[in-house]
Amino acid sequence: QVQLVESGGGLVKPGGSLRLSCEPSGFIFSDYYMSWIRQAPGKGLEWVSYISDSSTYTNYADFVKGRFTISRDNARNSLYLQMNSLRAEDTAVYYCARIGPNNAYYFDYWGQGTLVTVSS
Amino acid sequence: DIQMTQSPSSLSASEGDRVTITCRASQSISDYLNWYQQKPGKAPNLLIYAASRLQSGVPSRFSGSGSATDFTLTITGLQPEDFATYYCQQSYSTPLTFGGGTKVEIK
């Protein structure tokens, strides 16, 4: 069955960097667009970024543009989110999610999430 | 950016009730509307995509309708496991945006 497992979260100081990873299984990773979505404590869902199946296309929410970079390695079956210049407001659970078939931009499978805390 | 507004933000209902949640888009999004269920401490789970298509494995008591700017999620015969928070999401254009959520609580 489809599984997505995130890792790399933790406590980081404002201005610091962190790299999140997501390891998929149960499907052909290279066939799907992938995305990161976050949820601040007690708040709703915010889309962060997506990447196309072959990494040709990426897209970012304005609030992370220029600070976060999404990437993937299809040979290693891994998705990444490099987060730089972190701010307190980036504190959230970050979910890796698969984008539905035919790039329909809904999220049909989600990981369990990894918590990023930005605090001094 | 397309704003998604859900109502109500919370509701109380009893087991067996019919529950309707509304989602309104700030501009027409055709049928590019999706619904998710999230339980505390868990990741969201896709229920409905393309406004009315039931995701595989989701019980048939969940249904979606609507087009353009107004959409509804209906749960017919609320079950104990349905007490959760529900989110709509538009997939018409980036940035992809979610509604603020509707928490369904036990009356």
Short mmCIF file of N, CA and C in Angstrom, two decimals, chain A residues 52-102:
data_model
loop_
_atom_site.label_atom_id
_atom_site.label_comp_id
_atom_site.label_asym_id
_atom_site.label_seq_id
_atom_site.Cartn_x
_atom_site.Cartn_y
_atom_site.Cartn_z
N SER A 52 7.03 18.57 -10.10
CA SER A 52 6.54 17.64 -11.11
C SER A 52 7.28 16.32 -11.03
N ASP A 53 6.78 15.34 -11.76
CA ASP A 53 7.33 13.99 -11.70
C ASP A 53 8.81 13.93 -12.08
N SER A 54 9.21 14.73 -13.06
CA SER A 54 10.60 14.69 -13.52
C SER A 54 11.39 15.91 -13.06
N SER A 55 10.84 16.64 -12.12
CA SER A 55 11.48 17.84 -11.54
C SER A 55 11.50 19.04 -12.49
N THR A 56 10.83 18.94 -13.61
CA THR A 56 10.83 20.04 -14.57
C THR A 56 10.14 21.28 -14.01
N TYR A 57 9.05 21.06 -13.28
CA TYR A 57 8.25 22.18 -12.76
C TYR A 57 8.24 22.15 -11.24
N THR A 58 8.40 23.34 -10.67
CA THR A 58 8.20 23.52 -9.24
C THR A 58 7.33 24.76 -9.04
N ASN A 59 6.69 24.81 -7.91
CA ASN A 59 5.83 25.96 -7.60
C ASN A 59 5.82 26.13 -6.09
N TYR A 60 5.76 27.39 -5.65
CA TYR A 60 5.85 27.69 -4.23
C TYR A 60 4.78 28.69 -3.81
N ALA A 61 4.36 28.56 -2.57
CA ALA A 61 3.55 29.60 -1.96
C ALA A 61 4.42 30.83 -1.76
N ASP A 62 3.81 32.00 -1.86
CA ASP A 62 4.59 33.24 -1.76
C ASP A 62 5.35 33.33 -0.45
N PHE A 63 4.77 32.78 0.62
CA PHE A 63 5.39 32.98 1.94
C PHE A 63 6.66 32.15 2.12
N VAL A 64 6.99 31.27 1.18
CA VAL A 64 8.25 30.52 1.27
C VAL A 64 9.15 30.76 0.06
N LYS A 65 8.64 31.48 -0.93
CA LYS A 65 9.40 31.70 -2.16
C LYS A 65 10.73 32.38 -1.85
N GLY A 66 11.80 31.83 -2.38
CA GLY A 66 13.13 32.37 -2.16
C GLY A 66 13.81 31.84 -0.90
N ARG A 67 13.05 31.16 -0.05
CA ARG A 67 13.63 30.61 1.18
C ARG A 67 13.64 29.08 1.18
N PHE A 68 12.59 28.48 0.60
CA PHE A 68 12.47 27.02 0.57
C PHE A 68 12.71 26.51 -0.84
N THR A 69 13.29 25.30 -0.93
CA THR A 69 13.50 24.67 -2.23
C THR A 69 13.03 23.22 -2.17
N ILE A 70 12.13 22.87 -3.07
CA ILE A 70 11.67 21.49 -3.18
C ILE A 70 12.52 20.78 -4.23
N SER A 71 12.81 19.51 -3.96
CA SER A 71 13.56 18.73 -4.93
C SER A 71 13.21 17.26 -4.74
N ARG A 72 13.64 16.45 -5.67
CA ARG A 72 13.38 15.02 -5.58
C ARG A 72 14.51 14.28 -6.27
N ASP A 73 14.69 13.02 -5.85
CA ASP A 73 15.65 12.14 -6.47
C ASP A 73 14.89 10.85 -6.78
N ASN A 74 14.50 10.71 -8.03
CA ASN A 74 13.70 9.53 -8.39
C ASN A 74 14.50 8.24 -8.29
N ALA A 75 15.79 8.34 -8.49
CA ALA A 75 16.63 7.14 -8.39
C ALA A 75 16.71 6.64 -6.95
N ARG A 76 16.68 7.57 -6.02
CA ARG A 76 16.74 7.22 -4.60
C ARG A 76 15.35 7.19 -3.96
N ASN A 77 14.31 7.43 -4.77
CA ASN A 77 12.95 7.43 -4.23
C ASN A 77 12.83 8.37 -3.02
N SER A 78 13.15 9.62 -3.23
CA SER A 78 13.09 10.56 -2.13
C SER A 78 12.64 11.93 -2.57
N LEU A 79 11.91 12.59 -1.70
CA LEU A 79 11.45 13.97 -1.88
C LEU A 79 12.07 14.79 -0.77
N TYR A 80 12.41 16.04 -1.09
CA TYR A 80 13.08 16.89 -0.10
C TYR A 80 12.44 18.27 -0.04
N LEU A 81 12.65 18.92 1.10
CA LEU A 81 12.31 20.33 1.24
C LEU A 81 13.46 20.99 2.01
N GLN A 82 14.24 21.78 1.31
CA GLN A 82 15.31 22.55 1.95
C GLN A 82 14.71 23.87 2.43
N MET A 83 14.81 24.10 3.73
CA MET A 83 14.22 25.30 4.31
C MET A 83 15.32 26.18 4.89
N ASN A 84 15.47 27.36 4.36
CA ASN A 84 16.47 28.32 4.81
C ASN A 84 15.80 29.55 5.39
N SER A 85 16.56 30.34 6.09
CA SER A 85 16.06 31.61 6.66
C SER A 85 14.75 31.38 7.40
N LEU A 86 14.74 30.39 8.25
CA LEU A 86 13.50 30.01 8.94
C LEU A 86 13.05 31.09 9.91
N ARG A 87 11.74 31.21 10.02
CA ARG A 87 11.11 32.21 10.88
C ARG A 87 10.20 31.50 11.88
N ALA A 88 9.86 32.20 12.94
CA ALA A 88 8.97 31.61 13.94
C ALA A 88 7.66 31.15 13.31
N GLU A 89 7.18 31.90 12.34
CA GLU A 89 5.90 31.57 11.71
C GLU A 89 5.97 30.34 10.79
N ASP A 90 7.16 29.80 10.59
CA ASP A 90 7.31 28.55 9.83
C ASP A 90 7.09 27.32 10.74
N THR A 91 6.94 27.56 12.03
CA THR A 91 6.68 26.45 12.95
C THR A 91 5.39 25.74 12.57
N ALA A 92 5.49 24.45 12.31
CA ALA A 92 4.33 23.69 11.83
C ALA A 92 4.70 22.21 11.71
N VAL A 93 3.68 21.41 11.56
CA VAL A 93 3.88 20.04 11.08
C VAL A 93 3.91 20.11 9.56
N TYR A 94 4.93 19.52 8.98
CA TYR A 94 5.08 19.51 7.53
C TYR A 94 4.73 18.12 7.01
N TYR A 95 3.77 18.10 6.09
CA TYR A 95 3.33 16.85 5.49
C TYR A 95 3.84 16.76 4.05
N CYS A 96 4.29 15.58 3.71
CA CYS A 96 4.57 15.23 2.33
C CYS A 96 3.29 14.59 1.79
N ALA A 97 2.91 14.91 0.56
CA ALA A 97 1.69 14.36 0.00
C ALA A 97 1.87 14.06 -1.48
N ARG A 98 1.21 13.01 -1.91
CA ARG A 98 1.21 12.67 -3.33
C ARG A 98 0.08 13.43 -4.02
N ILE A 99 0.38 13.99 -5.17
CA ILE A 99 -0.66 14.65 -5.96
C ILE A 99 -1.35 13.58 -6.82
N GLY A 100 -2.66 13.67 -6.90
CA GLY A 100 -3.47 12.65 -7.54
C GLY A 100 -3.12 12.43 -9.00
N PRO A 101 -3.63 11.34 -9.56
CA PRO A 101 -3.34 10.97 -10.94
C PRO A 101 -3.66 12.09 -11.92
N ASN A 102 -2.91 12.14 -13.00
CA ASN A 102 -3.12 13.15 -14.04
C ASN A 102 -2.92 14.57 -13.52
#
